[in-house]
Structure formats: structure tokens, C-alpha cells
Coordinates of C-alpha atoms in Angstrom, one line a residue:
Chain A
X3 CA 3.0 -15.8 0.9
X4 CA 1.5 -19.5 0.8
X5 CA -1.6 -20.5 3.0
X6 CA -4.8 -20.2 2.5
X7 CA -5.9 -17.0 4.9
X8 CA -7.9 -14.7 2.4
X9 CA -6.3 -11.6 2.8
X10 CA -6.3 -9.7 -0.1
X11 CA -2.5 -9.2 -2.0
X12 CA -2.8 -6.6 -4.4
X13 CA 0.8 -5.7 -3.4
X14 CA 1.9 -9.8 -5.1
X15 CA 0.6 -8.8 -8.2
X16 CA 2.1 -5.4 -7.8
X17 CA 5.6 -6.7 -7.9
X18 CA 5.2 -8.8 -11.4
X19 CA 3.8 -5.5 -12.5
X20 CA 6.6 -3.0 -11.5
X21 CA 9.4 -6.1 -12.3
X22 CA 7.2 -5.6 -16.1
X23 CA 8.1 -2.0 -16.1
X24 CA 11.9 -2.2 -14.8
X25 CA 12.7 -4.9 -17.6
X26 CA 10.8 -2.7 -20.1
X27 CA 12.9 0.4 -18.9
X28 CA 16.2 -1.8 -19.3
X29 CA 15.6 -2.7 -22.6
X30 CA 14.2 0.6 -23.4
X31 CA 11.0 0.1 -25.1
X32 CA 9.1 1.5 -22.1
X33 CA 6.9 4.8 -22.5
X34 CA 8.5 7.0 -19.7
X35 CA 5.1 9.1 -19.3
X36 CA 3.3 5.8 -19.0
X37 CA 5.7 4.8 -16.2
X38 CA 5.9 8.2 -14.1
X39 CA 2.0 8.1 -14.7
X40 CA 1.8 4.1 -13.6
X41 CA 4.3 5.0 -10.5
X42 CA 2.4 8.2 -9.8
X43 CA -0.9 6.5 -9.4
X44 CA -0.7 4.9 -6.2
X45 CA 2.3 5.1 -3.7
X46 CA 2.1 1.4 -3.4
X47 CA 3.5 1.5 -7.3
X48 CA 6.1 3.2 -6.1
X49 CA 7.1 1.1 -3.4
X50 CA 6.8 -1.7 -5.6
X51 CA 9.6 -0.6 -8.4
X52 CA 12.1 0.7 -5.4
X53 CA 11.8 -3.1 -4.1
X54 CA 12.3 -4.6 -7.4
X55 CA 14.9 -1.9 -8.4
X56 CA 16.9 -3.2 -5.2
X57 CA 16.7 -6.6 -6.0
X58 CA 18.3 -5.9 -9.5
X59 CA 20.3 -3.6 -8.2
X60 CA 21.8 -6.3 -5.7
X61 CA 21.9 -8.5 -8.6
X62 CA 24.7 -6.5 -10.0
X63 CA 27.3 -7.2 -7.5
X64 CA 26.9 -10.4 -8.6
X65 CA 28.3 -9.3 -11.8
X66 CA 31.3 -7.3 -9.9
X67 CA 31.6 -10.0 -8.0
X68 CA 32.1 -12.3 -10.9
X69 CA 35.9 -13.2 -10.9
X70 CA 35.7 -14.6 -7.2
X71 CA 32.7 -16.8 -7.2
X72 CA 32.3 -19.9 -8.6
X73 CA 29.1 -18.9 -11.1
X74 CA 27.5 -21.8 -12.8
X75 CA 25.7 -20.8 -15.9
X76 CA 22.6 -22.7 -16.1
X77 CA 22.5 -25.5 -18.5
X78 CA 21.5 -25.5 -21.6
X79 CA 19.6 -28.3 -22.9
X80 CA 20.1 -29.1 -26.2
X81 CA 21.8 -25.9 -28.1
X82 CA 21.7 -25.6 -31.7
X83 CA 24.8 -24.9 -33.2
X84 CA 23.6 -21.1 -33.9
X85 CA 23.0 -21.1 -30.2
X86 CA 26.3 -21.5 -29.4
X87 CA 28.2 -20.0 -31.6
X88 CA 26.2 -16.7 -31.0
X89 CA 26.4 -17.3 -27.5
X90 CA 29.9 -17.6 -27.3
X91 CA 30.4 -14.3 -29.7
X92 CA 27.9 -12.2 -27.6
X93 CA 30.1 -13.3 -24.5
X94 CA 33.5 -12.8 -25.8
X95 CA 32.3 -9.0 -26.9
X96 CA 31.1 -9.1 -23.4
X97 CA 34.0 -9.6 -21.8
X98 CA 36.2 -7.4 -23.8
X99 CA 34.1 -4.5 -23.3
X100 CA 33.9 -5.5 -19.8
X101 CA 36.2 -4.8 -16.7
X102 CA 38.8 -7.6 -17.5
X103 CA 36.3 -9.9 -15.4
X104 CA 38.1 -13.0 -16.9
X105 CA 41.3 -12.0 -16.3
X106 CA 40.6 -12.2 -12.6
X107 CA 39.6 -16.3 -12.3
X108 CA 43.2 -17.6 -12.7
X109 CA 46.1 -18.7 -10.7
X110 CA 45.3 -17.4 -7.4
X111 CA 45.9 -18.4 -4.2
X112 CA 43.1 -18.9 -1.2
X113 CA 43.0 -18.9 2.5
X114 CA 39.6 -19.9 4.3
X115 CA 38.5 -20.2 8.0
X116 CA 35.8 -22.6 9.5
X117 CA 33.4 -21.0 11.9
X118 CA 34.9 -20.5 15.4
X119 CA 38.7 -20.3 13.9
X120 CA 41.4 -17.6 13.3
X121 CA 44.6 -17.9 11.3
X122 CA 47.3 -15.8 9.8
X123 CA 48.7 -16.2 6.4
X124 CA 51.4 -14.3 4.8
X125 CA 50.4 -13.5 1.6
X126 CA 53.9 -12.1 0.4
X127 CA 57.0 -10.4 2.0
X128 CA 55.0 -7.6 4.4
X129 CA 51.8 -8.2 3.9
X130 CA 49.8 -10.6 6.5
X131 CA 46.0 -11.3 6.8
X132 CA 44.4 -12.5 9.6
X133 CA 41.1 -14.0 8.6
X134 CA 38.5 -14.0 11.6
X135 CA 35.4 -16.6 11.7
X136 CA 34.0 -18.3 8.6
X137 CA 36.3 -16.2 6.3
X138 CA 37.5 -16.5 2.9
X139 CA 40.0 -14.3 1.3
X140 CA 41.7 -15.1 -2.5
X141 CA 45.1 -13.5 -3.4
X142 CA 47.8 -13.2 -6.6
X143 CA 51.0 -11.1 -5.8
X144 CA 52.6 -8.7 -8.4
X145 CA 52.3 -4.8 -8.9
X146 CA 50.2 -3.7 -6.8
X147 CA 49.2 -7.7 -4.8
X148 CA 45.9 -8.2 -5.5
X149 CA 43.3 -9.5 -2.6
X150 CA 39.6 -10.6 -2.8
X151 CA 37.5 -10.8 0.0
X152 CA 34.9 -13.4 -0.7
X153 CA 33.7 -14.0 2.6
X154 CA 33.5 -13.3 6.6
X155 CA 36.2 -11.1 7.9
X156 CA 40.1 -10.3 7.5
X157 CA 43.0 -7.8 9.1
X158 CA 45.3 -6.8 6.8
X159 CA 48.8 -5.5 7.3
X160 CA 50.7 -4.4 5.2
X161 CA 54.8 -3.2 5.5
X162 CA 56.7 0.1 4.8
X163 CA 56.6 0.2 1.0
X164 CA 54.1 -2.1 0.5
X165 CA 50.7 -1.4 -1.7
X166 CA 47.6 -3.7 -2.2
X167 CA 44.6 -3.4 -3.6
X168 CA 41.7 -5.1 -1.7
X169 CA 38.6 -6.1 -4.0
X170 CA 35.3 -7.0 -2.3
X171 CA 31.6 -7.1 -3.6
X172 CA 30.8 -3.4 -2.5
X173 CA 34.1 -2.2 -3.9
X174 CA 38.1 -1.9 -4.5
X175 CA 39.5 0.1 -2.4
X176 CA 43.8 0.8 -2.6
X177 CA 45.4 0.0 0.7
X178 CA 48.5 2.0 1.4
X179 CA 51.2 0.8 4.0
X180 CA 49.2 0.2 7.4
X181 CA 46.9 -1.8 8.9
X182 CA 43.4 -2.3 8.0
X183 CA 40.3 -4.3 8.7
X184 CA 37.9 -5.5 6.1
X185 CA 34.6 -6.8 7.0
X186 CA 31.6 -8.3 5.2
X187 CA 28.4 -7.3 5.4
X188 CA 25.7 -8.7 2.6
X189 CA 26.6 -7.0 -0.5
X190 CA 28.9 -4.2 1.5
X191 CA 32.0 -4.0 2.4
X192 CA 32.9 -2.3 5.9
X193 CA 37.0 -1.3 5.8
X194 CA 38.2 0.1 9.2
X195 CA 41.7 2.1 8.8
X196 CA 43.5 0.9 11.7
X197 CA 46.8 2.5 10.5
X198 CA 47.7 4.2 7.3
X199 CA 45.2 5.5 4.4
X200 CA 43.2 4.5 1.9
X201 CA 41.8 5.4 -1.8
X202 CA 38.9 4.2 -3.8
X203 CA 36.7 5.1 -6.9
X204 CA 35.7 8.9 -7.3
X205 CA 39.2 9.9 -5.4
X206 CA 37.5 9.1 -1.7
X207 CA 40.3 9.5 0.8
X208 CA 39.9 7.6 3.9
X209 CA 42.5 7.9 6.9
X210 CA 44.0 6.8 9.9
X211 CA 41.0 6.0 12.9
X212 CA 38.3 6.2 10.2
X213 CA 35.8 3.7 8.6
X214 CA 34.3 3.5 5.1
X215 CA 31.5 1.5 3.6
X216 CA 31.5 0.4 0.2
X217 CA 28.2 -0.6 -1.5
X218 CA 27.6 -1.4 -5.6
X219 CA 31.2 -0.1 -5.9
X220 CA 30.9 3.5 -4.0
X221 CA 32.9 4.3 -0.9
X222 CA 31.8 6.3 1.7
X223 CA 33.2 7.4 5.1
X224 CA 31.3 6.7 8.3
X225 CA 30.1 9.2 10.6
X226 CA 33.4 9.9 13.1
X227 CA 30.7 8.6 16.5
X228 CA 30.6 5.3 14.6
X229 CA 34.2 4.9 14.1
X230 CA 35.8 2.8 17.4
X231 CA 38.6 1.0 16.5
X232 CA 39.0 -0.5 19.1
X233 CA 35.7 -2.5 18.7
X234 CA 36.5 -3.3 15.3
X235 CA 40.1 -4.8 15.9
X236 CA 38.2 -6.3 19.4
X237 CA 38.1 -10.1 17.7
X238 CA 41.8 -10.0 16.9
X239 CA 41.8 -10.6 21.2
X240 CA 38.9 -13.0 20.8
X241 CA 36.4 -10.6 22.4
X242 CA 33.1 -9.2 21.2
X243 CA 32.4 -5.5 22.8
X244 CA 29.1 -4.7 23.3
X245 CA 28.0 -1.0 24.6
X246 CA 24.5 -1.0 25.1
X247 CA 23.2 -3.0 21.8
X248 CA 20.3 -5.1 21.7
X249 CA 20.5 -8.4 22.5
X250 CA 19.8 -9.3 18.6
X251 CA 23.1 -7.5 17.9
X252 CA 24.9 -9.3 20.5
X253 CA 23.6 -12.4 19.2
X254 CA 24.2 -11.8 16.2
X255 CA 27.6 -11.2 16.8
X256 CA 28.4 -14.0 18.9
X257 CA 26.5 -16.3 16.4
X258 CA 29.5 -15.4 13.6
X259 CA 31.4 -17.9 16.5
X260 CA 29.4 -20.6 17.2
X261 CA 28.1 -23.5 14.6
X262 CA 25.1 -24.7 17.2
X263 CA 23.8 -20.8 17.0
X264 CA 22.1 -19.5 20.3
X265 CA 18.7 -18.2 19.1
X266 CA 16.0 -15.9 21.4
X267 CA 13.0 -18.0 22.4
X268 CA 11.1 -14.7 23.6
X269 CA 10.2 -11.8 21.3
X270 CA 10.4 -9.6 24.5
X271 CA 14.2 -10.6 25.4
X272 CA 15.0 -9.0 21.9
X273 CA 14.9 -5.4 23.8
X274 CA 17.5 -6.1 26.1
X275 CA 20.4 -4.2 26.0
X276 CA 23.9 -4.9 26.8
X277 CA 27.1 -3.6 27.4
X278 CA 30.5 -5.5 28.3
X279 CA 33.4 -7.3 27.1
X280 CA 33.1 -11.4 26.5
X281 CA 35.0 -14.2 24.9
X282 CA 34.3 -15.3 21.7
X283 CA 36.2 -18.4 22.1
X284 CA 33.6 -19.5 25.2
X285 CA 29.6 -18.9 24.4
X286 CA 29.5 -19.9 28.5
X287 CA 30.7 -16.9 29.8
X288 CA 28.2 -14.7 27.7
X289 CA 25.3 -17.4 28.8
X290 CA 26.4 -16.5 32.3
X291 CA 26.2 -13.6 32.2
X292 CA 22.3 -13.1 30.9
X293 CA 21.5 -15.3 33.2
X294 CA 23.1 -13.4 36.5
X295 CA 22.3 -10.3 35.3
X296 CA 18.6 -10.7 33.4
X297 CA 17.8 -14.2 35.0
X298 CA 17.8 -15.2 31.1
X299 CA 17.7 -19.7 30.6
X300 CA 19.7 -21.2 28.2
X301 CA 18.3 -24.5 27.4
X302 CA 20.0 -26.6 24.2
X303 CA 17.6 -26.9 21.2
X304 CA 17.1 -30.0 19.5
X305 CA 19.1 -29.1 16.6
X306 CA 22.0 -28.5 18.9
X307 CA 21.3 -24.7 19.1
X308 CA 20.8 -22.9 22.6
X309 CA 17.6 -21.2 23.2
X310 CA 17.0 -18.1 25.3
X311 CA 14.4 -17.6 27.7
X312 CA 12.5 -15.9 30.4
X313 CA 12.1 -18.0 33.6
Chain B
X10 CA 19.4 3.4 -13.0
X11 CA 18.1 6.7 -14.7
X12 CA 14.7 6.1 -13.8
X13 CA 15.1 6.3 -10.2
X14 CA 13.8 9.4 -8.1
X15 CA 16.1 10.7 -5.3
X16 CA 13.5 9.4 -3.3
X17 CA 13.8 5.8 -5.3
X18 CA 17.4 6.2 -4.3
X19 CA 17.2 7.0 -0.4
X20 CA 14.6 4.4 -0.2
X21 CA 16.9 1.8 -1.3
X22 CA 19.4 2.7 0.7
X23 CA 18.1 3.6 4.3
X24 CA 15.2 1.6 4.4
X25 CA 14.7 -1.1 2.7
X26 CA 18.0 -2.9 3.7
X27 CA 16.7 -3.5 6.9
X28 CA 13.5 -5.0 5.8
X29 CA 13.9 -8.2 8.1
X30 CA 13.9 -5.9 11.3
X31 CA 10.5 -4.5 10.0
X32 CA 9.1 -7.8 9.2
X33 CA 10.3 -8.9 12.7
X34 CA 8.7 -6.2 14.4
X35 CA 5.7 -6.6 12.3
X36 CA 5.3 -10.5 13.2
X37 CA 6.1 -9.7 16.6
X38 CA 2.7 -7.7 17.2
X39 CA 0.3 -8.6 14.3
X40 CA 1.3 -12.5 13.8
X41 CA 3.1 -13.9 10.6
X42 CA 0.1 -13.5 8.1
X43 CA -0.2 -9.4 8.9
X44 CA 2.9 -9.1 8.8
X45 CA 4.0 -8.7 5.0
X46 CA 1.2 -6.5 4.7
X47 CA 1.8 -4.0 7.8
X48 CA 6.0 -3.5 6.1
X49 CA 4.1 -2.5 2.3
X50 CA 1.8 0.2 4.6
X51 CA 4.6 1.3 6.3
X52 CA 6.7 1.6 3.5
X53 CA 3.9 3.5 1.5
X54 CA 3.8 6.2 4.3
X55 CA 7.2 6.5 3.6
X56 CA 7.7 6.6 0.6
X57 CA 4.8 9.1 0.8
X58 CA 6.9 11.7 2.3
X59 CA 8.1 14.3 0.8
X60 CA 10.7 15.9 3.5
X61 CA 12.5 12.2 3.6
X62 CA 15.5 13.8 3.8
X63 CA 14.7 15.2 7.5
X64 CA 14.5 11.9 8.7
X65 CA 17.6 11.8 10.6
X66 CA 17.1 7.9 11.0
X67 CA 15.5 5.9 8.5
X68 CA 15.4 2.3 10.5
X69 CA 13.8 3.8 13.6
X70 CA 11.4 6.1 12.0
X71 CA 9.9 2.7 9.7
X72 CA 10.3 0.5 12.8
X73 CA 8.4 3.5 14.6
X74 CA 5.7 3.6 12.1
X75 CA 5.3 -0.1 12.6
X76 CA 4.8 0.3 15.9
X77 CA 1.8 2.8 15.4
X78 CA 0.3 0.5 12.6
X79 CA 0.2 -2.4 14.8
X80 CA -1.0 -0.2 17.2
X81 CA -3.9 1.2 15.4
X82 CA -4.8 -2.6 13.9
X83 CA -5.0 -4.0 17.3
X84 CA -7.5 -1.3 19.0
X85 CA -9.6 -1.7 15.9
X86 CA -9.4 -5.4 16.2
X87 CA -12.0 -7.0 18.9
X88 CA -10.0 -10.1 19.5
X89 CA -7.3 -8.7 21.6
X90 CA -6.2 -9.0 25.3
X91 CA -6.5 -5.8 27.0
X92 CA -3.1 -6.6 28.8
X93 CA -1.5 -6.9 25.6
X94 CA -2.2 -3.8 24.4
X95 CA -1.7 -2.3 27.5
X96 CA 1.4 -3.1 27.8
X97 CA 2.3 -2.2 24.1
X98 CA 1.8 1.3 24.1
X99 CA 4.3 1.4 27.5
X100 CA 6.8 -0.7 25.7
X101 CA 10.0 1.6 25.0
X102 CA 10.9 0.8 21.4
X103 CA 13.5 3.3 21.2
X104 CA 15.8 1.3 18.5
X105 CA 19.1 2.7 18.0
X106 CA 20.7 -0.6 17.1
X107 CA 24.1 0.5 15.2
X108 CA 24.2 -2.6 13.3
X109 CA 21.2 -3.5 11.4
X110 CA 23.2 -5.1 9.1
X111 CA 23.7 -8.1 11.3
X112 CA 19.7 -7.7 12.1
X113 CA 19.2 -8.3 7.7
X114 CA 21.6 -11.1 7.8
X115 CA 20.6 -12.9 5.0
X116 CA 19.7 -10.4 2.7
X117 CA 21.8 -9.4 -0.4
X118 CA 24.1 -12.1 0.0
X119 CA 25.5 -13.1 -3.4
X120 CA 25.8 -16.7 -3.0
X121 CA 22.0 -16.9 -1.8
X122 CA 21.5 -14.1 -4.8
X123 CA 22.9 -16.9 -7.3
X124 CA 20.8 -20.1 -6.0
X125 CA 17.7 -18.2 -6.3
X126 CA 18.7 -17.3 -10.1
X127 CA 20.1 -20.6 -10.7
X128 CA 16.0 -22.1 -9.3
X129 CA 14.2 -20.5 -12.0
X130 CA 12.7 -21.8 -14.5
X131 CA 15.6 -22.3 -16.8
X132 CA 15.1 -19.7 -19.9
X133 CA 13.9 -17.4 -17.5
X134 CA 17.7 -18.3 -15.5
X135 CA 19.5 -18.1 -18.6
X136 CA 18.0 -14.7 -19.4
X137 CA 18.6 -13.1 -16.0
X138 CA 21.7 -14.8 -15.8
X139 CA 22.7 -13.6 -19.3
X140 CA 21.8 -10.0 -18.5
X141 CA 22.8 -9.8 -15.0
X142 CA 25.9 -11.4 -14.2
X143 CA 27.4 -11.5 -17.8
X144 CA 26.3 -7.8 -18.6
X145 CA 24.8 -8.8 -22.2
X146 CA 22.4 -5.9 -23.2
X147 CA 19.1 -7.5 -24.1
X148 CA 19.7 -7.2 -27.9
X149 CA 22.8 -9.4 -27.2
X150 CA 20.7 -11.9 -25.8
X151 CA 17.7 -11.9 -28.0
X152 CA 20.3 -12.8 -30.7
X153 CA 22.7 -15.0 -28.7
X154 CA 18.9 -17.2 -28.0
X155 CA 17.0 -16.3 -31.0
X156 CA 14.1 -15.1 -29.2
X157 CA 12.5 -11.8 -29.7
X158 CA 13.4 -8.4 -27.8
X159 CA 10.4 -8.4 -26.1
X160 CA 10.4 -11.8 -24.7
X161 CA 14.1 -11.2 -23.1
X162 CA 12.0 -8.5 -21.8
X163 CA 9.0 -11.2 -20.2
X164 CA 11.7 -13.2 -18.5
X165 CA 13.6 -10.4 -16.9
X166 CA 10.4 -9.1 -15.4
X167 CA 9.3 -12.7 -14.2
X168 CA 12.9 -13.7 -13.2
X169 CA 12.9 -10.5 -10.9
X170 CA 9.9 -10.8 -9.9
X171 CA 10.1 -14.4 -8.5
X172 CA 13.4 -13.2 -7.2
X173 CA 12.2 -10.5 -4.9
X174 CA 9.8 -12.2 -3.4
X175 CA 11.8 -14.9 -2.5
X176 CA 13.7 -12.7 -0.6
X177 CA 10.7 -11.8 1.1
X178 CA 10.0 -15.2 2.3
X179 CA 13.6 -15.6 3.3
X180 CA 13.8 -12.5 5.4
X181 CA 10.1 -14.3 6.6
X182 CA 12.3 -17.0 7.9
X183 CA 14.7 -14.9 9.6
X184 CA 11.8 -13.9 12.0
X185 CA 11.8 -17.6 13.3
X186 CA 13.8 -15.9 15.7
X187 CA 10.9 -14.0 17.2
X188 CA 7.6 -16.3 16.6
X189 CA 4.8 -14.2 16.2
X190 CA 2.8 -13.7 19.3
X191 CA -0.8 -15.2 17.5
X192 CA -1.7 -17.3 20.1
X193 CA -2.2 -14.4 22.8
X194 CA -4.0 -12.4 20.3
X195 CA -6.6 -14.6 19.0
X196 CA -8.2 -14.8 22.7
X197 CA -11.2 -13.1 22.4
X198 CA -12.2 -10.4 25.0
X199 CA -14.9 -11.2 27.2

């Protein structure tokens, strides 16, 4: 944290500390006993490795992520020959050992939507997508079709007799005949079984009315109180429904719609909580309503934005 | 990750994903500066815990412990408007927000995950890149660059340790949302 208040940091140093341990662990020259002692020490330790141990665990979506994002390997100066050559055998081992990674970049078709837009697209004979706000979904048809959700949001149905197999950051999951809805969230995926079933890694079953979240490749079902449908599907009729959320939630909701994003101008109007059913397509009627029913002010921003606040 | 404890595990999971809320909370009662350091005390309390697994709901009970911290900070503080902190212990911070995933926007995203390795120092990207996104073990690496083991090692640890906290200062950012309430705190009783 930059500026020059003198508070003291020991948890900034604490991090290059516990990152020195995790690298030490993954190459596997670390004294175990020396770690469990160093973590033991002082809780603060601990909380230290679990952060950095998240950030390299998030780091490894990137890497099951690989075949659908455009990944720029740094550049390399000025490589010696050795360099490359060794390079290039180290990453052809790589990716034979791997998961076919490379076998994923080519020949595929994409369909992408602009924030605020919808649109259908049929990817093959009984098997549509509807991609919601700011999506992004890649596809190559064959046995089973193969989709990748790279971004945003998507319905997918599929026809009698038709299979697919959806791969996302948090996870593949196998779609059978129905209708399903795939959302992102960060490095998640959030797949709502509208109609039909579906499978994933360790034999997770997932049915009709239910909703699974797949993170670092492991699927697992919802709570049954958190699974409404309805809600989920709610954008595919251009409404957001909002049962008693916070008004950060609604916001951030709503936001998903809008480029110029409407942002809270009060800490205290964070609390508020909402319930009702509003358009997506017009931020107005939402505005309205705060403002009849919490006397909220929307005033535009100078960056085109809309800020909320009290009177 | 062998070397994780269950705890290690849960903690990753339930709590830290929703570090922005924290941080937001944080800021919102202790001002910008406090507020990095009020998350890390929470977080130790937590992870301090040894029934974790009764906590039925991870975000509150952090958010909720927050809450207390800020509270306990502020009547020790002398610079603080009795009407502030009047009206802070009445507030109702029940948070039962189903989707705090939208509330961490931000974090985890891969795209932002790859600019941040792509603006480090560039043998410390092409090591974490190396390791990370192609899957090279670090012997791989320490022959595919000629350097030794142990300095694959350095530049991991540096790489992921620039890399995490400029997550923290992005999740910082998020808080815009809410600007921290310093003004009204640095009035001095009288």
C-alpha cells in the first residue's frame, strides 16, 4: 500500500516470505518441519500462505483455461540458440503429457455480445445458445460438439439426441439433451439445469431444477434454497429479479447491462435492500424506483456513469 | 497442493473470495489506510479457529468480525464523533447477500490474472509463466533457461508475491464504490 502514513506492515513482508516458502514447497527443496514450524509460529504466517496459496491456485485456471485465451508468452530478448531449442523441447514434452491443451486452439467458431446485447446462434442442428450481456462463447461441432465459455453468460439448448460438452475455467461439465444455463463468475463456473441432466469430473450427477458450481475443475451442487430457476433464466425476458438483496447486488447486476455503470455515492445506501422485478433493457425504471421508494438521487457522473445518493 | 491444512483449504474457499466485501467494510468504518490491516486481523481470528467448520456462514461471520474490530479501534481512538459511533453499534449489518461473487468482481478473473503476470519483471514473467500456464516443473525450466533450480525458485516466490498483492490493491479499487468515511472521523471530540 503506497503513501507515506507510518503504519507498521509486517503483514507486506509476510507475503514475499510465505510466496518464498510456497515456491520452495513446489520445487520441493523445502524442509516440511521448517514450514509447519514457520506457519505454526504466528497465525499471521498462516494467513499469509492461504493468500498466496490462492493466488497460485487461481493461477492454474489460467493453465485450464489455456486453449480459449489468447496467452502471450512474454518475450524473450535475445535467446541463445540452447535457449530455444530447450525451450521448445521442454514445451513439446509439456504438452504431450498434458491434457491435449493444443489440440483445443484450432478451427473453431465464436459468437460474442457487446454489453447491453442478446443474440441467438445456432451452433449446429439442435443445439442453440443464447449469449446474455458482454458474452463470449467458442464452439467446433463433431462427437460430442464442443463449447467454451470464455466470457459473460449463455443458455444452452440442446435437442432430443443431442450431447455437448461445455468447457469453462472452473470446469467441463457433459450436457445431456435439455436446456441449461451457464454463467461466469471469476474463475467459477455457475451451470443452472433448466431441463435435462448433467455429468462432470468425479461422476457428479446434476439434474433437472438444480444448480452446480464448478471451481479449479470440481463440480459441486448448490444448496436446493439457492436453486430458483426462474431467477436464473429471468434475463432471457430482459428482467433482473431481486428478492430482498442489497443494493450492491442489485447494482451489480444491473451494471452487467449498462456501459456508463451506476455507482453508490453513499456507503450507507449500500444496506438497502430490495425486492422486485425491473428491466434490464431500461436503467430508468430501476432509477425510479429508488427514488419513489428510498427518495435515492441519481445524478450522471462525469465519466458518464450515474451516481446514487441520499437527498 | 499437499501442504494445505483442511483449514488452508476452507479458508480459501469461504473466505477469502470475498475479500473485497471485507475491505469495503473495513474502509467504510476505519478509512482506506486501516483498512488492509483490519482484513489481515480479521482473517488471523479466523484462521485462529479451530471449530471453523461450525461456522455456518463464512462471509458474514468475517464481515461480522470486522464490524467488532472497527468497533473496538474506534472507542479506543480519541478522534471520533460520538454520533458516529453511536450510530454504528445500532447499525443492522445482518449480510446475507447470496451473491458475493458479484460483490468480488474483479477478483480471479483470468484475463486480469494474465496482465498482472505479463507486468513483471520479465524473467520473473517468463518463470511464472513457464511454470503456471505451461505446467513445466521447475527442473524443466531451470534447463529450458539455464538458470539454477533454486533461482526458478526466487522468481516464483517474487512473481507470486507481487502478484497477490496486486490483487490487493485492485480489490482496494473496487472500494471506490464506498469512499471511506475519513473525513467524519478525523474531527476531534471536544
Amino acid at each position: 500500500m503506497p503513501g507515506n502514513h507510518n503504519i507498521s506492515k509486517p503483514d507486506a513482508d509476510l507475503t514475499e516470505v510465505a510466496a518464498g516458502w510456497l515456491a520452495a514447497l513446489d520445487s520441493g527443496s523445502a524442509d516440511m518441519e521448517a514450514f509447519e514450524a514457520w506457519r505454526n509460529s504466528d497465525v499471521r504466517s498462516a494467513v499469509a500462505f492461504a493468500e498466496v496459496a490462492s493466488t497460485w491456485r487461481d493461477m492454474d485456471s489460467l493453465r485450464l483455461a489455456q486453449g480459449d485465451m489468447q496467452v502471450e508468452t512474454p518475450a524473450v530478448e535475445q535467446p541463445s540458440r540452447r535457449y530455444v531449442i530447450r525451450a521448445a523441447a521442454s514445451i513439446a514434452a509439456t504438452v504431450i503429457a498434458g491434457s491435449g491443451i493444443a489440440y483445443n486452439a484450432y478451427a473453431r467458431d465464436t459468437a460474442s455480445t457487446d454489453m447491453g446485447e442478446r443474440r441467438t446462434v445456432s451452433v449446429d442442428d439442435g443445439l442453440a445458445v443464447d449469449l446474455n450481456t458482454d458474452s463470449c462463447i467458442h464452439w467446433r461441432t463433431g462427437q460430442p460438439t464442443r463449447l467454451w465459455l470464455e466470457r459473460g453468460e449463455v443458455a444452452i439448448r440442446l435437442a432430443a439426441a443431442q450431447k455437448a460438452e461445455l468447457r469453462t475455467p472452473g470446469g467441463t461439465f457433459q450436457l445431456m439433451p435439455g436446456i441449461y444455463n451457464a454463467r461466469l463468475r471469476d474463475a467459477s463456473c455457475e451451470l443452472a439445469v433448466v431441463k435435462g441432466s448433467i455429468s462432470g469430473a468425479g461422476a457428479v450427477h446434476i439434474g433437472q431444477g438444480e444448480i452446480a458450481l464448478a471451481t479449479a475443475g470440481r463440480i459441486a451442487p448448490r444448496s436446493r434454497e439457492e436453486a430458483d430457476i426462474d431467477r436464473v433464466t429471468a434475463w432471457q425476458r430482459d428482467t433482473l429479479v431481486l428478492n430482498g438483496e442489497s443494493l450492491d447486488y442489485a447494482l451489480a447486476e444491473i451494471n452487467r447491462y449498462l456501459p456508463n455503470k451506476i455507482v453508490i455515492g453513499d456507503p450507507a445506501l449500500s444496506r438497502i435492500r430490495l425486492g422486485g422485478t425491473f428491466a434490464t433493457t431500461n436503467p430508468e425504471e430501476f432509477l425510479d424506483a429508488l427514488r419513489t421508494s428510498f427518495g435515492i438521487r441519481a445524478t450522471p457522473s462525469n465519466h458518464g456513469g450515474i451516481i446514487l445518493t441520499r437527498p | 497442493m499437499s501442504w494445505l491444512r483442511d483449514i488452508d483449504r476452507w479458508f480459501m474457499v469461504e473466505v477469502l473470495p470475498h475479500a473485497a466485501a471485507y475491505r469495503a467494510r473495513a474502509a467504510h468504518f476505519c478509512g482506506r489506510d486501516d483498512a488492509e490491516d483490519l482484513v489481515q486481523e480479521a482473517y488471523a481470528r479466523v484462521l485462529g479457529t479451530s471449530d471453523y467448520r461450525a461456522i455456518a456462514a463464512p462471509r458474514s461471520f468475517v464481515l461480522t468480525i470486522v464490524h467488532n474490530l472497527a468497533l473496538e479501534r474506534l472507542r479506543r481512538a480519541n478522534v471520533v464523533r460520538i454520533d458516529f459511533l453511536a450510530s454504528m453499534g445500532v447499525l443492522d449489518i445482518a449480510d446475507g447477500a447470496p451473491d458475493a461473487f458479484a460483490i468480488a468482481a474483479g477478483r480471479s478473473d483470468l484475463q486480469q490474472m494474465l496482465q498482472l503476470i505479463n507486468a513483471l519483471p520479465p524473467q520473473c514473467a517468463r518463470v511464472v509463466h513457464m511454470r503456471k500456464i505451461q505446467g513445466m516443473p521447475p527442473a524443466a525450466i531451470s534447463e529450458a533457461l539455464s538458470i539454477s533450480v533454486s533461482t526458478v525458485e526466487k522468481h516464483l516466490a517474487k512473481g507470486l508475491a507481487l502478484i497477490t498483492k496486486a490483487r490487493r490493491d485492485i480489490e482496494a479499487k473496487v472500494e471506490d464504490f464506498c469512499p471511506a468515511t475519513t473525513t467524519s472521523l478525523s474531527q476531534t471530540l471536544t
